[in-house]
Tab-separated table of C-alpha atoms in Angstrom:
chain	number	residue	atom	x	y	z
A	1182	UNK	CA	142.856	85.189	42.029
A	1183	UNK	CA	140.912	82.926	44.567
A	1184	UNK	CA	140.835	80.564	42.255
A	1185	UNK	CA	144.578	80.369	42.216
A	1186	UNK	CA	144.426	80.721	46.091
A	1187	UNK	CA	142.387	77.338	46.353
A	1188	UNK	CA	144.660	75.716	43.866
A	1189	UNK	CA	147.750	76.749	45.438
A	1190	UNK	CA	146.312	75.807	49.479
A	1191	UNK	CA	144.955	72.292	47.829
A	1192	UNK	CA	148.586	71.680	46.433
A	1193	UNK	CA	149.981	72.327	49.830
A	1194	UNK	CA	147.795	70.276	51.566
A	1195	UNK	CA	148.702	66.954	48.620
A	1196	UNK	CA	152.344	67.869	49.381
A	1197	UNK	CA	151.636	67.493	53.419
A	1198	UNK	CA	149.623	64.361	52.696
A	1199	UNK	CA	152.769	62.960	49.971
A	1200	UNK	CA	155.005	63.800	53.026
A	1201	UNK	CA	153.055	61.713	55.523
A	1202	UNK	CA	152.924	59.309	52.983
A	1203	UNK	CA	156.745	59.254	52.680
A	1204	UNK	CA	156.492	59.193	56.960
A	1205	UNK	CA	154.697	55.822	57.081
A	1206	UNK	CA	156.726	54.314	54.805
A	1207	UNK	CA	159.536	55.330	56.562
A	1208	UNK	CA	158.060	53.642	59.715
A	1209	UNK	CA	157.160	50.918	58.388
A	1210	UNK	CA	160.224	50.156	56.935
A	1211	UNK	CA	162.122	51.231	59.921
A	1212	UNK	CA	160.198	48.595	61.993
A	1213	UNK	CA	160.834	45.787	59.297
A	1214	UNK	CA	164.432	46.938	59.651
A	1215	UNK	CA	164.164	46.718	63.512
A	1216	UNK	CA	162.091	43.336	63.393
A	1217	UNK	CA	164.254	41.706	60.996
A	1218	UNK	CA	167.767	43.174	62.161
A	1219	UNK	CA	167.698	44.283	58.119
A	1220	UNK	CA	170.991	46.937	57.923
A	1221	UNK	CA	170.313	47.645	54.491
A	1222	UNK	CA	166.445	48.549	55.399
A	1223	UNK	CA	167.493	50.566	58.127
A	1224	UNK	CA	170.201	52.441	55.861
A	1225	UNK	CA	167.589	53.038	53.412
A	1226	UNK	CA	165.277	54.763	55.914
A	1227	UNK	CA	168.398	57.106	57.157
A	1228	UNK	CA	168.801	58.210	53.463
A	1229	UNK	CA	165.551	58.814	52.970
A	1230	UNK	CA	165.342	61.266	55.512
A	1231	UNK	CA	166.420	64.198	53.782
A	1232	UNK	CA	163.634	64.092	51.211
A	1233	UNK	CA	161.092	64.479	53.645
A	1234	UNK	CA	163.052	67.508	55.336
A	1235	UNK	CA	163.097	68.960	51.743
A	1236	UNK	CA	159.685	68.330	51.021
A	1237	UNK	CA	159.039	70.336	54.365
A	1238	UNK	CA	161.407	73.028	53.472
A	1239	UNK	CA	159.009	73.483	49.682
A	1240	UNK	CA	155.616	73.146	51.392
A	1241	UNK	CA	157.027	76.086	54.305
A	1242	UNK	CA	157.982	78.074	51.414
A	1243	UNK	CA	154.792	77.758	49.988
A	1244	UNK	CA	152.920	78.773	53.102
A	1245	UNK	CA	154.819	81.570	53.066
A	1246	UNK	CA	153.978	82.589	49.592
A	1247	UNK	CA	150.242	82.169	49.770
A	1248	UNK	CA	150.725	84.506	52.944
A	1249	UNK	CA	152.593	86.946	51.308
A	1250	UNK	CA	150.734	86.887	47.879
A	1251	UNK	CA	147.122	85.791	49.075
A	1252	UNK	CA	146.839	87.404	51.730
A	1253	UNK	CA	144.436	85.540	53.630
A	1254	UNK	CA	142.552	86.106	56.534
A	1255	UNK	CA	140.100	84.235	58.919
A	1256	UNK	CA	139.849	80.511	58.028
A	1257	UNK	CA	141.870	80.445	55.050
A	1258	UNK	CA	144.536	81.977	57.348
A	1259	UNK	CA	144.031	79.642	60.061
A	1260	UNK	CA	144.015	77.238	57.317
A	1261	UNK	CA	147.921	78.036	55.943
A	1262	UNK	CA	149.277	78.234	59.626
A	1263	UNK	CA	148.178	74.944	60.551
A	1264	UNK	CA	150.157	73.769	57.175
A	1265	UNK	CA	153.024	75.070	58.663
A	1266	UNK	CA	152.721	73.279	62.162
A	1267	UNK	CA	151.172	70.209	60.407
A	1268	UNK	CA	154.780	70.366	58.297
A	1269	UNK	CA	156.910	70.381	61.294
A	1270	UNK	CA	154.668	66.968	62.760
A	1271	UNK	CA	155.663	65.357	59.589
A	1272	UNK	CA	159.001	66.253	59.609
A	1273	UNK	CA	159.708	64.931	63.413
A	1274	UNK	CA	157.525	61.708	62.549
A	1275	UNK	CA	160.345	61.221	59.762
A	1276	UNK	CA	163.016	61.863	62.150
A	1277	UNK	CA	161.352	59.344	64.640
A	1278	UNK	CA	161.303	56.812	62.129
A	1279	UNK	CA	165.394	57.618	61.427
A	1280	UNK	CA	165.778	57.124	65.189
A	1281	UNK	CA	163.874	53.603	64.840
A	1282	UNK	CA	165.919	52.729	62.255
A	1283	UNK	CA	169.600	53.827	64.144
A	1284	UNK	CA	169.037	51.793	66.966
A	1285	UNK	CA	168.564	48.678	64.892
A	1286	UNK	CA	171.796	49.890	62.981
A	1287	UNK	CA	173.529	50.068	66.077
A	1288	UNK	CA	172.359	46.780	67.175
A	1289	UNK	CA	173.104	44.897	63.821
A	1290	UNK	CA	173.901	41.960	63.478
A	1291	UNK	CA	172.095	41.562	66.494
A	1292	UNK	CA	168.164	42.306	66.694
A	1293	UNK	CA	167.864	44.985	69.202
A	1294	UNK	CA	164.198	43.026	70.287
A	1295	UNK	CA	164.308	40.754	72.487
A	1296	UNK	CA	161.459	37.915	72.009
A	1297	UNK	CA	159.116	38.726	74.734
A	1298	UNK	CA	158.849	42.539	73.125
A	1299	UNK	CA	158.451	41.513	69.124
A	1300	UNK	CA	154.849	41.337	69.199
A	1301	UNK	CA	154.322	44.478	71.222
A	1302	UNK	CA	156.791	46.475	68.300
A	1303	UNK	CA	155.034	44.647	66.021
A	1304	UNK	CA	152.029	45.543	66.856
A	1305	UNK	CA	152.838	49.411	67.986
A	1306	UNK	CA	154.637	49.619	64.471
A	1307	UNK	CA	151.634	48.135	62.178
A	1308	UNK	CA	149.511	51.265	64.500
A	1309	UNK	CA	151.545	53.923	63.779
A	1310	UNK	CA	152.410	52.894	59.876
A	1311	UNK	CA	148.072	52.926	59.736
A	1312	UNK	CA	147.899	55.977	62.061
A	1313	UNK	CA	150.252	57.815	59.726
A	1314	UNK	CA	148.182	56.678	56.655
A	1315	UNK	CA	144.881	57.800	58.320
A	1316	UNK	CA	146.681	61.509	58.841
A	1317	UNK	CA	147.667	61.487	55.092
A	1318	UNK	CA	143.605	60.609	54.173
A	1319	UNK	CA	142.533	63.132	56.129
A	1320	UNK	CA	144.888	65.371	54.820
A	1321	UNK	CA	143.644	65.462	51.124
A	1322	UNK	CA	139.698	64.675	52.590
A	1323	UNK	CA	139.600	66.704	55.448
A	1324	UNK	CA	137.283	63.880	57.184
A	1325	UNK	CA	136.998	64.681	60.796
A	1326	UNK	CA	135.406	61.043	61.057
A	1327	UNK	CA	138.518	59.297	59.253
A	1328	UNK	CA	140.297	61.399	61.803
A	1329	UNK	CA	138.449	60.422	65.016
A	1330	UNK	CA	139.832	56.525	63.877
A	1331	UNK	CA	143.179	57.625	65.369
A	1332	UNK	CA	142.262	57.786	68.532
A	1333	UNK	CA	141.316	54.108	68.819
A	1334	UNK	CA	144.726	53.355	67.415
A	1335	UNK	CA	146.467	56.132	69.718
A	1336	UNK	CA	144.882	54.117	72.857
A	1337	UNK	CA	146.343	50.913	71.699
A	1338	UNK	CA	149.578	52.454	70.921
A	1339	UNK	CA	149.763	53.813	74.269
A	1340	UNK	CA	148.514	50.723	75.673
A	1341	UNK	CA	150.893	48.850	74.419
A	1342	UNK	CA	154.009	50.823	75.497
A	1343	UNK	CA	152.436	50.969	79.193
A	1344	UNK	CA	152.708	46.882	78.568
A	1345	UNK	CA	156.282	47.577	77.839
A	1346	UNK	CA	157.136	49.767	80.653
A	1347	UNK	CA	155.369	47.211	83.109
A	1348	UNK	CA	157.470	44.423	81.387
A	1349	UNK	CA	160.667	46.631	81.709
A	1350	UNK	CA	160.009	47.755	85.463
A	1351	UNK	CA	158.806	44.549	87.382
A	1352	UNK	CA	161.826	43.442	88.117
A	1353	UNK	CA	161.392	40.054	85.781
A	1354	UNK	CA	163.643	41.765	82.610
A	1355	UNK	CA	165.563	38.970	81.601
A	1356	UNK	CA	167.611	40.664	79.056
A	1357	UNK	CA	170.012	43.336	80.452
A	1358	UNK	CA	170.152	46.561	80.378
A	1359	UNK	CA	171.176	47.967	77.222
A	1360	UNK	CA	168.375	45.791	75.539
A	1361	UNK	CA	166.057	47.555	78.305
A	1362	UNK	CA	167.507	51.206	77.539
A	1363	UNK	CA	166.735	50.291	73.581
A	1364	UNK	CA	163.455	49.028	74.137
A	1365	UNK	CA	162.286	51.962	76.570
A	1366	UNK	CA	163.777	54.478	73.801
A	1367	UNK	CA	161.945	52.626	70.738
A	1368	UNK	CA	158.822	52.306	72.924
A	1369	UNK	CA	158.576	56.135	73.429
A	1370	UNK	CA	159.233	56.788	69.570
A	1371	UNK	CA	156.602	55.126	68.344
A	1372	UNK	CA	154.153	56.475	71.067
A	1373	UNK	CA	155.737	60.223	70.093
A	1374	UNK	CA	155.235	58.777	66.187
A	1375	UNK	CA	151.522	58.366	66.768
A	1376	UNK	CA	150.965	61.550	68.735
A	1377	UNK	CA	152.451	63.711	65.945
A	1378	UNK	CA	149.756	61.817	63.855
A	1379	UNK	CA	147.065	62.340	65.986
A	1380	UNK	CA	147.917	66.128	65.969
A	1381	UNK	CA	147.799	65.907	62.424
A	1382	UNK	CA	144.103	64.967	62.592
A	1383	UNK	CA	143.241	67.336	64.904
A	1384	UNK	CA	144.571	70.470	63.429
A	1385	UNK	CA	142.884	69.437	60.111
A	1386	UNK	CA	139.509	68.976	61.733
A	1387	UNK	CA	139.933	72.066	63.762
A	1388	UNK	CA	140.955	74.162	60.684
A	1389	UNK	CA	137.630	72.149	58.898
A	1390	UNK	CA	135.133	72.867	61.415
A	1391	UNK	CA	136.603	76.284	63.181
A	1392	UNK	CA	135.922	74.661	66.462
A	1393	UNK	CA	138.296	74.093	69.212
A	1394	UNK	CA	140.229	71.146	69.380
A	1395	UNK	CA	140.533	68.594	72.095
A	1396	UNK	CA	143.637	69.419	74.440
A	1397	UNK	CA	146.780	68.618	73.479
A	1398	UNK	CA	147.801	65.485	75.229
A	1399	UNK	CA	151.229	65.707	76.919
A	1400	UNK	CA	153.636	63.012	75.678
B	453	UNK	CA	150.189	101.311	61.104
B	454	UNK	CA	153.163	100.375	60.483
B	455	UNK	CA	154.396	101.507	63.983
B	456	UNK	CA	151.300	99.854	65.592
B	457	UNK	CA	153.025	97.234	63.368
B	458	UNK	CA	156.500	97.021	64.945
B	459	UNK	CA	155.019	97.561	68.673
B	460	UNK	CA	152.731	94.184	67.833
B	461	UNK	CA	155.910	92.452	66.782
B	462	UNK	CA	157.708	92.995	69.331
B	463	UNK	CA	155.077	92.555	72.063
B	464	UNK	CA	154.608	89.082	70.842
B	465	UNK	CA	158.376	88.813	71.198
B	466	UNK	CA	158.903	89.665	74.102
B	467	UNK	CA	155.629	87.614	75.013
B	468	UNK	CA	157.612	84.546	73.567
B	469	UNK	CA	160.888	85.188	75.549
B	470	UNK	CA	158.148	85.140	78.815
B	471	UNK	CA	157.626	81.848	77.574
B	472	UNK	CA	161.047	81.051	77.427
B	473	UNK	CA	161.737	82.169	80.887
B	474	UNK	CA	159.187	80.146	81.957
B	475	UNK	CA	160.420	77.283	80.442
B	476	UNK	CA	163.869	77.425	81.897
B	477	UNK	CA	162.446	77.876	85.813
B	478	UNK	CA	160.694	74.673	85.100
B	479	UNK	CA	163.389	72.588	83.831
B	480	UNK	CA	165.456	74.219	87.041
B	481	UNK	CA	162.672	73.607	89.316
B	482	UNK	CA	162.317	69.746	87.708
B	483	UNK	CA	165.689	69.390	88.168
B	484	UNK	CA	166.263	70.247	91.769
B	485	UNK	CA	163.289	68.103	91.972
B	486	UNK	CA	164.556	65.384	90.574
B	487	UNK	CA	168.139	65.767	92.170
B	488	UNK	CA	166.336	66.314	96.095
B	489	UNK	CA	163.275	64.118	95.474
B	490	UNK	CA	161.085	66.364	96.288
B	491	UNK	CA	157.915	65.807	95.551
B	492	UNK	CA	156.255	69.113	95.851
B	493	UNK	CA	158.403	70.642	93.925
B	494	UNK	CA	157.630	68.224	91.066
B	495	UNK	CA	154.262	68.402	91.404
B	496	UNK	CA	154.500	72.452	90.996
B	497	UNK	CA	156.097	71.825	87.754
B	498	UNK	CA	153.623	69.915	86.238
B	499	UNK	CA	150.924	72.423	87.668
B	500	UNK	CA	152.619	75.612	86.116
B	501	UNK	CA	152.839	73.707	82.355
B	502	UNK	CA	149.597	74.589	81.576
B	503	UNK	CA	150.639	78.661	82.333
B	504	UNK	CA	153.150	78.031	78.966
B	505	UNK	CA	150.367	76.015	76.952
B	506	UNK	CA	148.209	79.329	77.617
B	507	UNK	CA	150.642	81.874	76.788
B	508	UNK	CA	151.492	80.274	73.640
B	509	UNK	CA	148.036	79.847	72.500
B	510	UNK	CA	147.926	83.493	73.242
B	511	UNK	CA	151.042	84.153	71.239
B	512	UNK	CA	149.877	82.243	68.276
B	513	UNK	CA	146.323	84.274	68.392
B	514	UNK	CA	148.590	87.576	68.515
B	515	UNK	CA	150.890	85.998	65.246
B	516	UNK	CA	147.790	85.425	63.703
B	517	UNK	CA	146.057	88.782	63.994
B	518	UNK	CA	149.672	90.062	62.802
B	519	UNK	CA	149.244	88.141	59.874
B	520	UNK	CA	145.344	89.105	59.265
B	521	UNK	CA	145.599	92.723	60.034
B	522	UNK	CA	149.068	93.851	58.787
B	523	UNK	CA	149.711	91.626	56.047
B	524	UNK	CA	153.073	91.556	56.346
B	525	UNK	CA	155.600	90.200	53.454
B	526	UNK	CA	158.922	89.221	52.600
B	527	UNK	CA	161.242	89.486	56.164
B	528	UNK	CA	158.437	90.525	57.913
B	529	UNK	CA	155.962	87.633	56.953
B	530	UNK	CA	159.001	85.354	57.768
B	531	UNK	CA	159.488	86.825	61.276
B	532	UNK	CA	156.084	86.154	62.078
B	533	UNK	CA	155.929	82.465	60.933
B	534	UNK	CA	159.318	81.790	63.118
B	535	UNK	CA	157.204	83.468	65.965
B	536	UNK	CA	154.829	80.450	65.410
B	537	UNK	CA	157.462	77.531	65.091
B	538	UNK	CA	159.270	79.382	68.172
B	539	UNK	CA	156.018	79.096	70.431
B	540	UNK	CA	155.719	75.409	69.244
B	541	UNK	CA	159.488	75.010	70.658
B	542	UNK	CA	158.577	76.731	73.897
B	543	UNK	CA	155.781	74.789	74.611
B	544	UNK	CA	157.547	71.861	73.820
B	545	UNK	CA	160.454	72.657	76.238
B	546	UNK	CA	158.132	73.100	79.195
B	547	UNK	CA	156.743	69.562	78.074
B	548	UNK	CA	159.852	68.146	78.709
B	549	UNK	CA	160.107	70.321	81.970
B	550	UNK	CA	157.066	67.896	82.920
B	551	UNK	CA	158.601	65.157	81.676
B	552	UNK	CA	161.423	64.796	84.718
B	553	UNK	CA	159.123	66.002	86.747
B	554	UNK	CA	156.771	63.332	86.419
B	555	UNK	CA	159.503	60.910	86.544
B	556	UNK	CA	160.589	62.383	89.826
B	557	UNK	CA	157.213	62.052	90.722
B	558	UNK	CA	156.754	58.486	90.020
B	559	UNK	CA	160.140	57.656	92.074
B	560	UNK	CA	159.059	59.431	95.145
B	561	UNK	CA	160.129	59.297	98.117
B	562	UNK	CA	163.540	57.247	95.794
B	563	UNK	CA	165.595	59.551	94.236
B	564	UNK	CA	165.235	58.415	90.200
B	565	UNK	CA	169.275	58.592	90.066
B	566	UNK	CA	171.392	56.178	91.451
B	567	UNK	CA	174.446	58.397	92.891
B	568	UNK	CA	176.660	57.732	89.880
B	569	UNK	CA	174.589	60.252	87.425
B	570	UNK	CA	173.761	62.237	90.070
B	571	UNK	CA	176.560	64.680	88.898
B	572	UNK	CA	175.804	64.868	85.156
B	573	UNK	CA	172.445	65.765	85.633
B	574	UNK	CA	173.467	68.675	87.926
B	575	UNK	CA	175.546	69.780	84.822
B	576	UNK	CA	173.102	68.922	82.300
B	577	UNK	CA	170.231	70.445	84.411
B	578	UNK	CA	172.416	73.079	84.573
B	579	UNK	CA	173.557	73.696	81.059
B	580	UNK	CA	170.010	73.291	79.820
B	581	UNK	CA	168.606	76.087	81.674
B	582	UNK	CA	171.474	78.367	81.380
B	583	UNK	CA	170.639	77.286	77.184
B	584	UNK	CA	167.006	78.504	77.784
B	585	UNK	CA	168.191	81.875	79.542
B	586	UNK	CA	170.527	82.561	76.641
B	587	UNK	CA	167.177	81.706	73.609
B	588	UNK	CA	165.175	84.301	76.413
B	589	UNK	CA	167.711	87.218	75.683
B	590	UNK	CA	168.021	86.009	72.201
B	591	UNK	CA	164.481	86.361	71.978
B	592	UNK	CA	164.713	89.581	73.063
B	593	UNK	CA	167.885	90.931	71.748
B	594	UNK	CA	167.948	88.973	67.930
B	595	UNK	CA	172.163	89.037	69.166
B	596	UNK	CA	173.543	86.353	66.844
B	597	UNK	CA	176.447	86.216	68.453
B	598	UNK	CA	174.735	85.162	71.837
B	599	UNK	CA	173.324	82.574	70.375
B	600	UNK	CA	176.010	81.002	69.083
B	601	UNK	CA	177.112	80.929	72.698
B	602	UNK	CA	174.396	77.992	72.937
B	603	UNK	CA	176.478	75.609	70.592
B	604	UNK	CA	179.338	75.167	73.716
B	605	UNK	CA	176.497	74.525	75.695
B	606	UNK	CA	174.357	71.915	73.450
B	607	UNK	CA	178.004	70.356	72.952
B	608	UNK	CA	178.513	69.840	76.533
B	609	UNK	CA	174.954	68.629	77.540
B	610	UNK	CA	175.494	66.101	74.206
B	611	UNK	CA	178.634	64.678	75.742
B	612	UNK	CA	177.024	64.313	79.489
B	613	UNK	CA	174.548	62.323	77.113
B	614	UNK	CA	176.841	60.303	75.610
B	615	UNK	CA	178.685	59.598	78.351
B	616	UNK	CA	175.230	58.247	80.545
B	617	UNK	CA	174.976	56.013	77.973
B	618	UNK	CA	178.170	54.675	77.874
B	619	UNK	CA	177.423	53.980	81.364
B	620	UNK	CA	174.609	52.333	80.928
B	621	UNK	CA	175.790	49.925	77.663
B	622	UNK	CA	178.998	48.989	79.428
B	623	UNK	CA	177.619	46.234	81.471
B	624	UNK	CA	178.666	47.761	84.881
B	625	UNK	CA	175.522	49.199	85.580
B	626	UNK	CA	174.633	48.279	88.900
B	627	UNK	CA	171.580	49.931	89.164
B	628	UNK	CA	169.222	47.705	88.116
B	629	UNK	CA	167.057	47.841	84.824
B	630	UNK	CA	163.858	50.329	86.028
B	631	UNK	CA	166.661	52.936	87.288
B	632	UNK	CA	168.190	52.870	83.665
B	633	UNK	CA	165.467	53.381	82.100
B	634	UNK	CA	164.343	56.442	83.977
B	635	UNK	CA	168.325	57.884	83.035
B	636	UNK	CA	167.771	56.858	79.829
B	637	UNK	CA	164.666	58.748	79.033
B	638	UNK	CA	165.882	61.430	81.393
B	639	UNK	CA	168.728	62.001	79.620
B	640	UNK	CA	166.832	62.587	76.709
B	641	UNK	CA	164.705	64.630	78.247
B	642	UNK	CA	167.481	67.082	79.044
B	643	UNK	CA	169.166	66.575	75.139
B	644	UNK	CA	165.450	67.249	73.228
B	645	UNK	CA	165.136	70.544	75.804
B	646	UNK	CA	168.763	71.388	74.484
B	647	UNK	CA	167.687	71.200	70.764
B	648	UNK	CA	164.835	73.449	71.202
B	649	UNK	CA	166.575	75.838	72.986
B	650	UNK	CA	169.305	76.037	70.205
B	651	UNK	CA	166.323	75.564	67.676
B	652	UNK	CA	165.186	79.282	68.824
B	653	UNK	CA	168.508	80.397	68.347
B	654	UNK	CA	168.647	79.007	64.727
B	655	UNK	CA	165.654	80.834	63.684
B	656	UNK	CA	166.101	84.198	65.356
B	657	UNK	CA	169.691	84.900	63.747
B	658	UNK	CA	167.745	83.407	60.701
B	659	UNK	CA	165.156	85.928	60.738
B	660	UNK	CA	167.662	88.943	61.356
B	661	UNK	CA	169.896	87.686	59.094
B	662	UNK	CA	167.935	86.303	56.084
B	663	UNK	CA	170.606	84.182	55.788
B	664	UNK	CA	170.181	80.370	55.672
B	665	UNK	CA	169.755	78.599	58.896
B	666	UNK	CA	172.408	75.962	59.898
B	667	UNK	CA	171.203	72.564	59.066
B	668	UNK	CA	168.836	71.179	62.104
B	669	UNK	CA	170.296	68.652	63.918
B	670	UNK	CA	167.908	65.403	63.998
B	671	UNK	CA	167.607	64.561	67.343
C-alpha cells in the first residue's frame, strides 16, 4: 500500500514537473512570437493552452485520489496539498504565457516592442523560460539549492521591469501610448510568470524540509 | 465525529467568507482611495493585507487538520480541497486590493486618474466589491443561484475594461503615457479581482452540485 502511495505522489509530482515543462515552452515560444512579430508562433502557444489546463485538471484529480484512497497525514499530506496549489501556479504561468502571446497577435503585423524595450523582453523572457525550467528540476529533485537559483533570476526579472517602468514613466517615451499600455502589461506578465515559479520552489522546499517558507512576496 | 465533522467544515467556511469580506472593504477602501487621493486611506489598505494573508494561512491549517483527522472522501474530500483553492483566491483578491492602493500611493498628492476614467472606476470599484459581497454570502449560503448573479456583474466590469482601453488605443489620450499606464494596470487590477470573485462562485455551486464547473475564463 505505501508502496503504491510513493508511486502514485512521485507520478504526480513528474506530471507537475511535465506541466512546467509544457509552461516554459510556452514562454519561450510566446516571447519568440512577441520578438519576432511570429502570428503563427503566437497561435501555436494559444492552442496549446488547453493541454496544460488538462494536464492540471488529471494531476487535481489525482491529488484527490491519493487523499481519498491514501489517506495521508502529516508530511505526506502537506506533501499532496502543495501539488494542488503548485498545479494552479502552473496553470496561471500557462495562461501568462497565452496573454504574451495575444498581445503580439493583436499587434501583428506589427511588433508590439518597440526597439529601446527588445533587449529588456529579451532578457526578462530568456529568465523566466530558465526560471520555469529550474521549478520543473526541482520538481522531480526536490533540491532546495537548485531552488534557491531562482531568486537570483527573480531579482533580475524584477530588475528589469523596474528598468521598464522608469523608461515608460520619465517622460522620454517616444512611442505612444498604446505601445506603452502593451509594454507595461507584458512587463508585469513576465514578472507575475517568474513569481508563480519562484512559488513553485518554495512550496517544494517547504514540503522537503517541513520548515517555513520565506514570505510570500506581493506582486 | 462526524458532527464535530460538519461544525469544522463549516467553521472554516464561514472563516473563508471573513476573508472574503475582508477582501471586498479593501478593494472599497482602495478605491475611494484611489478616486479621493487619499493617502491614508491607501496606506491602511496595504497595512490590513497582511490580516487576509493570516487568516488564510489559518484556514489552510484548519483544511488540513480536516483532511488529517476526518479523512474525508468523495464530496466531502472535494469540498475541502475547493476550501484550499478558495483561500488562494481570497488572498489573491486582497493582493490586488494592495495593488491600487499602492498605485494611489505612488501618485499622491495626484489623483492616478485623469477625470475621463474617473467614472468607470467608480462603477468598476463598485461592481467589484458588490462581486466580493455576493462570493461572501455564497460562501456562506452554497446559493447557486446567487452566484450566478456575479456573471451580470463580471460582464459589466469586463466592458468598463474594454472600454478604458479603447480609450487608451484610440490615439486621443491626452493624458500622457505614465497616467495610462497606471489605468492600464488599474484596470486590470479591478478585472483579475472580478475573476476571483466569480472563481469562488464557480467552485462553491461546483462543490454543492457535483456537477462540472463552467469552463474558467483565462484572464
Amino acid at each position: 500500500m505505501r508502496t503504491a502511495y510513493r508511486e502514485q505522489l512521485s507520478g504526480l509530482g513528474a506530471r507537475l514537473a511535465d506541466m512546467c515543462g509544457l509552461a516554459a515552452k510556452a514562454m519561450d515560444d510566446a516571447t519568440r512570437a512577441l520578438l519576432e512579430a511570429d502570428l503563427s508562433l503566437a497561435e501555436e502557444v494559444i492552442a496549446e493552452q488547453e493541454r496544460i489546463a488538462v494536464m492540471g485538471r488529471q494531476a487535481e484529480d489525482t491529488a484527490l485520489k491519493l487523499l481519498a484512497l491514501q489517506q495521508p497525514v502529516a508530511g505526506d499530506l502537506r506533501t499532496v496539498v502543495c501539488a494542488i496549489h503548485i498545479g494552479a501556479d502552473i496553470e496561471r504561468m500557462g495562461a501568462l504565457a497565452v496573454h504574451v502571446a495575444s498581445i503580439s497577435r493583436l499587434r501583428h503585423p506589427e511588433c508590439a516592442l518597440p526597439d529601446e524595450v527588445r533587449a529588456s523582453f529579451a532578457e526578462m523572457g530568456k529568465r523566466a523560460v530558465l526560471m520555469a525550467g529550474i521549478a520543473r528540476e526541482v520538481l522531480l529533485s526536490s533540491d532546495s539549492e537548485k531552488a534557491s537559483q531562482m531568486h537570483d533570476l527573480d531579482d533580475a526579472v524584477d530588475a528589469e521591469h523596474r528598468h521598464l517602468f522608469t523608461l515608460l514613466i520619465d517622460n522620454k517615451w517616444q512611442d505612444g501610448v498604446c505601445s506603452a499600455v502593451d509594454v507595461a502589461l507584458l512587463g508585469r506578465y513576465y514578472e507575475r510568470f517568474a513569481d508563480h515559479a519562484v512559488e513553485i520552489g518554495r512550496r517544494v522546499v517547504f514540503e522537503a524540509t517541513g520548515g517555513l517558507p520565506d514570505a510570500k512576496k506581493l506582486a
